[in-house]
Amino acid sequence: EDDAAGLLALLRSVPDHPAPGVTFWDITPLLGDAQALARATGALAEAARALPGGRIDLVAGVEARGFVLGAPLALALGAGFVPLRKAGKLPWRTVRQDYSLEYGEASIEAHEDAVPAGARVLVIDDVLATGGTASAACTLVQRLGGELAGALFLLELVGLDGRAALATALGGAPVAAV
Ligand code: 5GP
């Protein structure tokens, strides 16, 4: 808890980004601090190990900050890493998941062979806000044939009810935030 408070102090709140009235929590000061980066990735690994359900075969990170946190997490867990990318970036055959943002639409994609049948996959992103992005990530992982081990975040913006929005896509798999 003390550690989480210390990490929280390193986040920069940016008013009116990316739109008027929205406060954006910028994690780059935390990423740029060697000790904080180690503590944050360590805390994520600890939270992942505490999830019910056992082994994690793959960590699936949402572009782009989910990549930064997801690769060290995968290494710490002895898991592989799957990038869930914005549309049009991956070179080979992809499966796409469309979803709604507060303003407009977005899509994420993964390679169609990224998840072996029955692999247990943990979804990671930096921030859980409304839950739309994470829901799309969880749905995509399941469409690829994975079994959801859960969803993990560095920061949860609790006022936005992201957990409730995410519950359907998770189908009972656990959520955790550092
Ligand atoms: P959601 O789909 O839950 O509304 O938004 C979550 C997605 O938008 C995540 O991919 C996350 O990286 C990004 N996001 C939304 N709000 C913030 C924020 O305040 N700070 C950061 N760093 N990312 C955010």
Coordinates of N, CA and C and ligand atoms in Angstrom, one line a residue:
E1 N 0.8 -1.2 0.0 CA 0.0 0.0 0.0 C 0.9 1.3 0.0
D2 N 1.9 1.3 0.9 CA 2.8 2.4 1.0 C 3.5 2.6 -0.4
D3 N 3.8 1.4 -0.9 CA 4.5 1.4 -2.2 C 3.6 2.0 -3.3
A4 N 2.3 1.6 -3.3 CA 1.4 2.1 -4.3 C 1.2 3.6 -4.2
A5 N 1.2 4.1 -2.9 CA 1.1 5.5 -2.7 C 2.3 6.2 -3.3
G6 N 3.5 5.7 -3.1 CA 4.7 6.2 -3.6 C 4.7 6.3 -5.1
L7 N 4.2 5.2 -5.7 CA 4.1 5.2 -7.2 C 3.1 6.2 -7.7
L8 N 2.0 6.3 -7.0 CA 0.9 7.2 -7.4 C 1.5 8.7 -7.4
A9 N 2.3 9.0 -6.5 CA 2.9 10.4 -6.4 C 3.7 10.7 -7.6
L10 N 4.2 9.7 -8.3 CA 5.0 9.9 -9.5 C 4.2 10.1 -10.8
L11 N 2.9 9.9 -10.7 CA 2.1 10.1 -11.9 C 1.8 11.6 -12.0
R12 N 1.7 12.1 -13.3 CA 1.4 13.5 -13.5 C 0.0 13.6 -14.1
S13 N -0.8 14.4 -13.4 CA -2.2 14.6 -13.9 C -2.2 15.8 -14.9
V14 N -2.7 15.5 -16.1 CA -2.7 16.5 -17.1 C -4.2 16.9 -17.4
P15 N -4.6 18.1 -17.0 CA -5.9 18.5 -17.3 C -6.2 18.7 -18.8
D16 N -7.5 18.4 -19.1 CA -8.0 18.7 -20.5 C -7.2 17.9 -21.6
H17 N -6.7 16.7 -21.3 CA -6.1 15.9 -22.3 C -6.7 14.5 -22.2
P18 N -7.1 14.0 -23.4 CA -7.0 14.5 -24.8 C -8.1 15.4 -25.2
A19 N -9.1 15.6 -24.3 CA -10.2 16.5 -24.6 C -10.6 17.3 -23.4
P20 N -11.2 18.5 -23.6 CA -11.6 19.3 -22.5 C -12.4 18.6 -21.5
G21 N -12.1 18.8 -20.2 CA -12.8 18.1 -19.1 C -12.3 16.8 -18.7
V22 N -11.3 16.2 -19.5 CA -10.7 14.9 -19.2 C -9.4 15.1 -18.5
T23 N -9.2 14.5 -17.4 CA -7.9 14.5 -16.7 C -7.1 13.2 -17.1
F24 N -5.9 13.4 -17.7 CA -5.1 12.3 -18.1 C -4.0 12.0 -17.1
W25 N -3.9 10.8 -16.7 CA -2.8 10.4 -15.8 C -1.6 9.9 -16.6
D26 N -0.6 10.7 -16.6 CA 0.6 10.5 -17.4 C 1.6 9.6 -16.6
I27 N 1.9 8.4 -17.1 CA 2.8 7.5 -16.3 C 4.3 7.7 -16.7
T28 N 4.6 8.6 -17.6 CA 6.0 8.7 -18.1 C 7.0 9.1 -17.0
P29 N 6.6 9.9 -16.0 CA 7.5 10.2 -14.9 C 7.9 8.9 -14.1
L30 N 6.9 8.0 -13.9 CA 7.2 6.7 -13.3 C 8.1 5.8 -14.1
L31 N 7.8 5.8 -15.4 CA 8.6 4.9 -16.3 C 10.1 5.4 -16.3
G32 N 10.3 6.7 -16.2 CA 11.6 7.3 -16.3 C 12.4 7.2 -15.0
D33 N 11.8 6.7 -13.9 CA 12.5 6.6 -12.6 C 12.8 5.1 -12.4
A34 N 14.1 4.8 -12.4 CA 14.6 3.4 -12.4 C 14.0 2.6 -11.3
Q35 N 14.0 3.2 -10.1 CA 13.5 2.4 -8.9 C 12.0 2.2 -9.0
A36 N 11.3 3.3 -9.4 CA 9.8 3.2 -9.5 C 9.4 2.2 -10.6
L37 N 10.1 2.2 -11.7 CA 9.8 1.2 -12.8 C 10.0 -0.2 -12.2
A38 N 11.0 -0.4 -11.5 CA 11.3 -1.8 -10.9 C 10.2 -2.1 -9.9
R39 N 9.8 -1.1 -9.1 CA 8.8 -1.4 -8.1 C 7.4 -1.6 -8.7
A40 N 7.1 -0.9 -9.8 CA 5.8 -1.0 -10.4 C 5.7 -2.4 -11.1
T41 N 6.7 -2.8 -11.8 CA 6.7 -4.1 -12.5 C 6.7 -5.2 -11.5
G42 N 7.4 -5.0 -10.4 CA 7.4 -6.0 -9.3 C 6.1 -6.1 -8.7
A43 N 5.4 -5.0 -8.5 CA 4.1 -5.0 -7.9 C 3.1 -5.7 -8.8
L44 N 3.2 -5.5 -10.1 CA 2.3 -6.1 -11.1 C 2.5 -7.6 -11.1
A45 N 3.8 -8.0 -11.0 CA 4.1 -9.5 -11.0 C 3.5 -10.1 -9.7
E46 N 3.6 -9.4 -8.6 CA 3.0 -9.9 -7.4 C 1.5 -10.0 -7.5
A47 N 0.9 -9.0 -8.0 CA -0.6 -9.0 -8.2 C -1.0 -10.2 -9.1
A48 N -0.2 -10.4 -10.2 CA -0.5 -11.5 -11.1 C -0.4 -12.8 -10.4
R49 N 0.6 -13.0 -9.6 CA 0.8 -14.3 -8.9 C -0.3 -14.5 -7.9
A50 N -0.9 -13.5 -7.4 CA -2.0 -13.6 -6.4 C -3.3 -13.9 -7.0
L51 N -3.4 -13.8 -8.4 CA -4.7 -14.0 -9.0 C -5.1 -15.5 -8.8
P52 N -6.4 -15.8 -8.6 CA -6.8 -17.2 -8.5 C -6.7 -17.9 -9.9
G53 N -6.5 -19.2 -9.9 CA -6.5 -19.9 -11.2 C -5.2 -20.5 -11.7
G54 N -4.1 -20.1 -11.0 CA -2.9 -20.8 -11.4 C -2.1 -20.2 -12.5
R55 N -1.5 -21.0 -13.3 CA -0.4 -20.6 -14.3 C -0.9 -19.6 -15.3
I56 N 0.0 -18.8 -15.7 CA -0.2 -17.9 -16.8 C 0.8 -18.2 -17.9
D57 N 0.2 -18.5 -19.1 CA 1.1 -18.9 -20.2 C 1.5 -17.7 -21.0
L58 N 0.6 -16.7 -21.2 CA 0.9 -15.5 -22.0 C 0.4 -14.3 -21.3
V59 N 1.1 -13.2 -21.5 CA 0.7 -11.9 -21.1 C 0.3 -11.1 -22.4
A60 N -0.9 -10.6 -22.5 CA -1.3 -9.9 -23.7 C -1.4 -8.4 -23.3
G61 N -0.6 -7.6 -23.9 CA -0.5 -6.1 -23.6 C -1.2 -5.3 -24.7
V62 N -1.9 -4.3 -24.2 CA -2.6 -3.4 -25.1 C -1.7 -2.2 -25.5
E63 N -1.5 -2.0 -26.9 CA -0.7 -0.9 -27.4 C -1.1 0.4 -26.8
A64 N -0.2 1.3 -26.3 CA 1.2 1.1 -26.3 C 1.8 0.9 -24.9
R65 N 1.1 1.5 -23.9 CA 1.7 1.4 -22.6 C 1.6 0.0 -22.0
G66 N 0.6 -0.8 -22.5 CA 0.5 -2.2 -22.1 C 1.7 -3.0 -22.6
F67 N 2.4 -2.5 -23.6 CA 3.6 -3.2 -24.1 C 4.8 -3.0 -23.1
V68 N 4.9 -1.7 -22.6 CA 6.0 -1.3 -21.7 C 5.9 -2.1 -20.4
L69 N 4.7 -2.2 -19.9 CA 4.5 -3.0 -18.6 C 4.4 -4.5 -18.8
G70 N 3.9 -4.9 -20.0 CA 3.6 -6.3 -20.2 C 4.8 -7.1 -20.5
A71 N 5.9 -6.6 -21.1 CA 7.1 -7.4 -21.4 C 7.8 -7.8 -20.1
P72 N 8.1 -6.8 -19.3 CA 8.8 -7.2 -18.0 C 7.9 -8.1 -17.1
L73 N 6.6 -7.9 -17.2 CA 5.7 -8.8 -16.5 C 5.8 -10.2 -17.0
A74 N 5.8 -10.4 -18.3 CA 5.8 -11.7 -18.9 C 7.1 -12.4 -18.5
L75 N 8.3 -11.6 -18.5 CA 9.5 -12.2 -18.1 C 9.5 -12.6 -16.6
A76 N 8.9 -11.8 -15.8 CA 8.8 -12.1 -14.3 C 8.0 -13.4 -14.1
L77 N 7.0 -13.6 -14.9 CA 6.0 -14.7 -14.7 C 6.5 -16.0 -15.5
G78 N 7.5 -15.8 -16.3 CA 7.9 -17.0 -17.1 C 6.9 -17.2 -18.2
A79 N 6.2 -16.2 -18.7 CA 5.2 -16.3 -19.7 C 5.7 -15.7 -21.0
G80 N 5.0 -16.0 -22.1 CA 5.3 -15.3 -23.4 C 4.5 -14.0 -23.4
F81 N 4.7 -13.2 -24.5 CA 4.0 -11.9 -24.7 C 3.3 -11.8 -26.0
V82 N 2.1 -11.3 -26.0 CA 1.3 -11.1 -27.2 C 0.9 -9.6 -27.3
P83 N 1.3 -9.0 -28.4 CA 0.9 -7.6 -28.5 C -0.5 -7.5 -29.1
L84 N -1.4 -6.7 -28.5 CA -2.7 -6.4 -29.0 C -2.5 -5.0 -29.6
R85 N -2.5 -4.9 -30.9 CA -2.1 -3.7 -31.6 C -3.3 -2.9 -32.1
K86 N -3.1 -1.6 -32.3 CA -4.0 -0.8 -33.1 C -4.2 -1.3 -34.5
A87 N -5.3 -1.1 -35.1 CA -5.6 -1.6 -36.4 C -4.6 -1.3 -37.4
G88 N -4.2 -2.3 -38.3 CA -3.4 -2.0 -39.4 C -1.9 -2.1 -39.2
K89 N -1.4 -2.4 -38.0 CA 0.0 -2.4 -37.6 C 0.6 -3.8 -37.8
L90 N -0.1 -4.9 -37.6 CA 0.5 -6.2 -37.6 C 0.7 -6.7 -39.0
P91 N 1.8 -7.4 -39.2 CA 2.2 -7.8 -40.6 C 1.4 -9.0 -41.2
W92 N 1.0 -9.9 -40.3 CA 0.5 -11.1 -40.9 C -1.1 -11.2 -40.7
R93 N -1.7 -12.4 -40.8 CA -3.1 -12.4 -40.7 C -3.6 -12.1 -39.3
T94 N -4.7 -11.3 -39.2 CA -5.1 -10.8 -37.9 C -6.6 -11.1 -37.6
V95 N -6.9 -11.1 -36.3 CA -8.3 -11.0 -35.9 C -8.5 -9.7 -35.2
R96 N -9.6 -9.0 -35.6 CA -9.8 -7.6 -35.2 C -11.0 -7.6 -34.2
Q97 N -10.9 -6.7 -33.2 CA -12.0 -6.5 -32.3 C -12.3 -5.0 -32.3
D98 N -13.5 -4.6 -32.7 CA -14.0 -3.2 -32.7 C -14.6 -2.9 -31.4
Y99 N -14.5 -1.6 -31.0 CA -15.1 -1.2 -29.7 C -15.4 0.3 -29.8
S100 N -16.3 0.7 -28.9 CA -16.6 2.1 -28.8 C -15.8 2.9 -27.8
L101 N -15.4 4.1 -28.1 CA -14.7 5.0 -27.2 C -15.8 6.0 -26.8
E102 N -15.4 6.9 -25.8 CA -16.3 7.9 -25.4 C -16.7 8.8 -26.6
Y103 N -15.7 9.1 -27.5 CA -16.0 9.7 -28.7 C -15.5 8.9 -29.9
G104 N -16.4 8.2 -30.5 CA -16.0 7.4 -31.7 C -15.7 6.0 -31.5
E105 N -15.0 5.4 -32.5 CA -14.8 3.9 -32.5 C -13.3 3.7 -32.6
A106 N -12.9 2.5 -32.1 CA -11.5 2.0 -32.2 C -11.5 0.5 -32.5
S107 N -10.3 0.0 -32.8 CA -10.1 -1.4 -33.1 C -8.8 -1.8 -32.6
I108 N -8.7 -3.1 -32.0 CA -7.4 -3.7 -31.8 C -7.3 -5.0 -32.5
E109 N -6.1 -5.4 -32.8 CA -5.9 -6.6 -33.6 C -4.8 -7.5 -33.0
A110 N -4.9 -8.8 -33.2 CA -3.8 -9.7 -32.8 C -3.6 -10.6 -34.0
H111 N -2.4 -11.2 -34.1 CA -2.2 -12.3 -35.1 C -3.1 -13.5 -34.8
E112 N -3.7 -14.1 -35.8 CA -4.7 -15.1 -35.6 C -4.1 -16.4 -34.9
D113 N -2.8 -16.5 -35.0 CA -2.1 -17.7 -34.3 C -1.4 -17.3 -33.0
A114 N -1.7 -16.1 -32.5 CA -1.0 -15.6 -31.3 C -1.2 -16.4 -30.0
V115 N -2.4 -17.0 -29.9 CA -2.7 -17.7 -28.7 C -3.0 -19.2 -29.0
P116 N -2.2 -20.1 -28.5 CA -2.5 -21.5 -28.7 C -3.8 -21.9 -28.0
A117 N -4.5 -22.9 -28.5 CA -5.8 -23.2 -27.9 C -5.6 -23.6 -26.5
G118 N -6.5 -23.0 -25.6 CA -6.5 -23.3 -24.2 C -5.4 -22.6 -23.4
A119 N -4.5 -21.8 -24.0 CA -3.5 -21.1 -23.3 C -4.2 -20.1 -22.3
R120 N -3.6 -20.0 -21.1 CA -4.1 -19.1 -20.1 C -3.5 -17.7 -20.3
V121 N -4.3 -16.7 -20.5 CA -3.8 -15.4 -20.9 C -4.2 -14.3 -19.9
L122 N -3.2 -13.5 -19.5 CA -3.4 -12.4 -18.6 C -3.4 -11.1 -19.5
V123 N -4.5 -10.3 -19.5 CA -4.5 -9.0 -20.2 C -3.9 -7.9 -19.3
I124 N -3.0 -7.1 -19.9 CA -2.5 -6.0 -19.1 C -2.6 -4.7 -19.8
D125 N -2.9 -3.6 -19.1 CA -2.8 -2.3 -19.6 C -2.4 -1.3 -18.5
D126 N -2.0 -0.1 -18.8 CA -1.6 0.8 -17.7 C -2.8 1.3 -16.9
V127 N -3.9 1.7 -17.6 CA -5.0 2.3 -16.9 C -6.3 1.7 -17.3
L128 N -7.1 1.4 -16.3 CA -8.5 1.0 -16.5 C -9.4 2.2 -16.3
A129 N -10.0 2.7 -17.3 CA -10.8 3.9 -17.2 C -12.3 3.5 -17.4
T130 N -12.9 3.6 -18.5 CA -14.3 3.2 -18.7 C -14.4 1.7 -18.9
G131 N -13.3 1.0 -19.2 CA -13.3 -0.4 -19.4 C -13.5 -0.9 -20.8
G132 N -13.7 0.1 -21.7 CA -14.0 -0.3 -23.1 C -12.8 -1.0 -23.8
T133 N -11.6 -0.5 -23.6 CA -10.4 -1.0 -24.2 C -10.1 -2.4 -23.6
A134 N -10.2 -2.5 -22.3 CA -9.9 -3.8 -21.7 C -11.0 -4.9 -22.1
S135 N -12.2 -4.5 -22.2 CA -13.3 -5.4 -22.6 C -12.9 -6.0 -24.0
A136 N -12.6 -5.1 -24.9 CA -12.2 -5.5 -26.2 C -11.0 -6.4 -26.2
A137 N -10.0 -6.1 -25.4 CA -8.8 -7.0 -25.3 C -9.2 -8.4 -24.8
C138 N -10.1 -8.4 -23.7 CA -10.5 -9.7 -23.2 C -11.3 -10.5 -24.2
T139 N -12.2 -9.9 -24.9 CA -13.0 -10.5 -25.9 C -12.1 -11.1 -27.0
L140 N -11.2 -10.3 -27.4 CA -10.3 -10.7 -28.5 C -9.5 -11.9 -28.1
V141 N -9.0 -11.9 -26.9 CA -8.2 -13.1 -26.4 C -9.0 -14.4 -26.4
Q142 N -10.3 -14.2 -26.0 CA -11.2 -15.4 -26.0 C -11.5 -15.9 -27.4
R143 N -11.7 -14.9 -28.3 CA -12.0 -15.3 -29.7 C -10.8 -16.0 -30.4
L144 N -9.6 -15.7 -29.9 CA -8.4 -16.3 -30.4 C -8.2 -17.7 -29.8
G145 N -9.0 -18.1 -28.9 CA -8.9 -19.5 -28.3 C -8.3 -19.5 -26.9
G146 N -8.0 -18.4 -26.4 CA -7.4 -18.3 -25.1 C -8.4 -18.4 -23.9
E147 N -7.8 -18.9 -22.8 CA -8.6 -18.9 -21.6 C -8.2 -17.7 -20.8
L148 N -9.1 -16.8 -20.3 CA -8.7 -15.6 -19.6 C -8.2 -15.9 -18.2
A149 N -7.0 -15.5 -17.9 CA -6.5 -15.7 -16.5 C -6.9 -14.5 -15.7
G150 N -7.2 -13.3 -16.4 CA -7.6 -12.1 -15.7 C -7.2 -10.9 -16.4
A151 N -7.4 -9.8 -15.8 CA -7.0 -8.5 -16.3 C -6.3 -7.7 -15.2
L152 N -5.2 -7.1 -15.6 CA -4.4 -6.4 -14.6 C -4.0 -5.0 -15.1
F153 N -4.0 -4.1 -14.1 CA -3.8 -2.6 -14.5 C -2.8 -2.0 -13.4
L154 N -2.1 -1.1 -13.8 CA -1.3 -0.3 -12.9 C -2.2 0.6 -12.1
L155 N -3.1 1.2 -12.8 CA -4.0 2.3 -12.2 C -5.4 2.0 -12.6
E156 N -6.3 2.1 -11.6 CA -7.8 2.0 -11.9 C -8.4 3.4 -11.5
L157 N -9.1 4.0 -12.5 CA -9.8 5.2 -12.2 C -11.2 4.8 -11.7
V158 N -11.3 4.8 -10.4 CA -12.5 4.1 -9.8 C -13.8 4.8 -10.1
G159 N -13.8 6.1 -10.3 CA -15.0 6.8 -10.5 C -15.7 6.4 -11.8
L160 N -15.0 5.7 -12.7 CA -15.6 5.5 -14.0 C -16.3 4.1 -14.2
D161 N -16.3 3.3 -13.1 CA -16.9 2.0 -13.1 C -16.4 1.1 -14.2
G162 N -15.2 1.2 -14.5 CA -14.6 0.3 -15.5 C -14.7 -1.2 -15.1
R163 N -14.6 -1.5 -13.9 CA -14.8 -2.9 -13.5 C -16.1 -3.5 -13.8
A164 N -17.2 -2.7 -13.6 CA -18.5 -3.2 -13.9 C -18.6 -3.4 -15.4
A165 N -18.1 -2.4 -16.2 CA -18.2 -2.5 -17.7 C -17.4 -3.8 -18.2
L166 N -16.3 -4.1 -17.5 CA -15.4 -5.2 -17.9 C -16.0 -6.5 -17.5
A167 N -16.9 -6.6 -16.5 CA -17.3 -7.9 -16.0 C -17.9 -8.8 -17.0
T168 N -18.6 -8.3 -18.0 CA -19.2 -9.2 -19.0 C -18.1 -9.9 -19.8
A169 N -17.2 -9.1 -20.3 CA -16.1 -9.6 -21.1 C -15.2 -10.6 -20.3
L170 N -15.1 -10.4 -19.0 CA -14.2 -11.2 -18.2 C -14.9 -12.6 -17.9
G171 N -16.2 -12.6 -17.9 CA -16.9 -13.9 -17.6 C -16.4 -14.6 -16.4
G172 N -16.2 -13.8 -15.3 CA -15.8 -14.4 -14.0 C -14.3 -14.4 -13.8
A173 N -13.5 -14.1 -14.8 CA -12.0 -14.0 -14.5 C -11.7 -12.8 -13.7
P174 N -10.7 -12.8 -12.9 CA -10.4 -11.8 -11.9 C -9.8 -10.5 -12.5
V175 N -10.0 -9.4 -11.8 CA -9.4 -8.1 -12.1 C -8.5 -7.7 -11.0
A176 N -7.4 -7.1 -11.2 CA -6.5 -6.5 -10.2 C -5.9 -5.2 -10.7
A177 N -5.6 -4.3 -9.7 CA -4.9 -3.1 -10.0 C -3.9 -2.9 -8.9
V178 N -2.7 -2.3 -9.2 CA -1.7 -2.1 -8.2 C -2.1 -0.8 -7.5
Ligands
5GP1 P1 -11.0 2.9 -21.3 O1 -11.2 2.1 -22.6 O2 -10.9 2.0 -20.1 O3 -11.9 4.0 -21.2 O4 -9.5 3.6 -21.4 C1 -8.4 2.8 -21.2 C2 -7.4 3.0 -22.3 O5 -7.1 4.4 -22.5 C3 -6.1 2.4 -21.9 O6 -5.5 1.8 -23.1 C4 -5.3 3.5 -21.3 O7 -4.0 3.4 -21.7 C5 -5.9 4.7 -21.9 N1 -6.2 5.7 -20.9 C6 -7.4 6.3 -20.6 N2 -7.3 7.2 -19.6 C7 -6.0 7.2 -19.3 C8 -5.2 8.0 -18.4 O8 -5.7 8.9 -17.6 N3 -3.9 7.8 -18.4 C9 -3.3 6.9 -19.2 N4 -2.0 6.7 -19.1 N5 -4.0 6.1 -20.1 C10 -5.3 6.3 -20.1

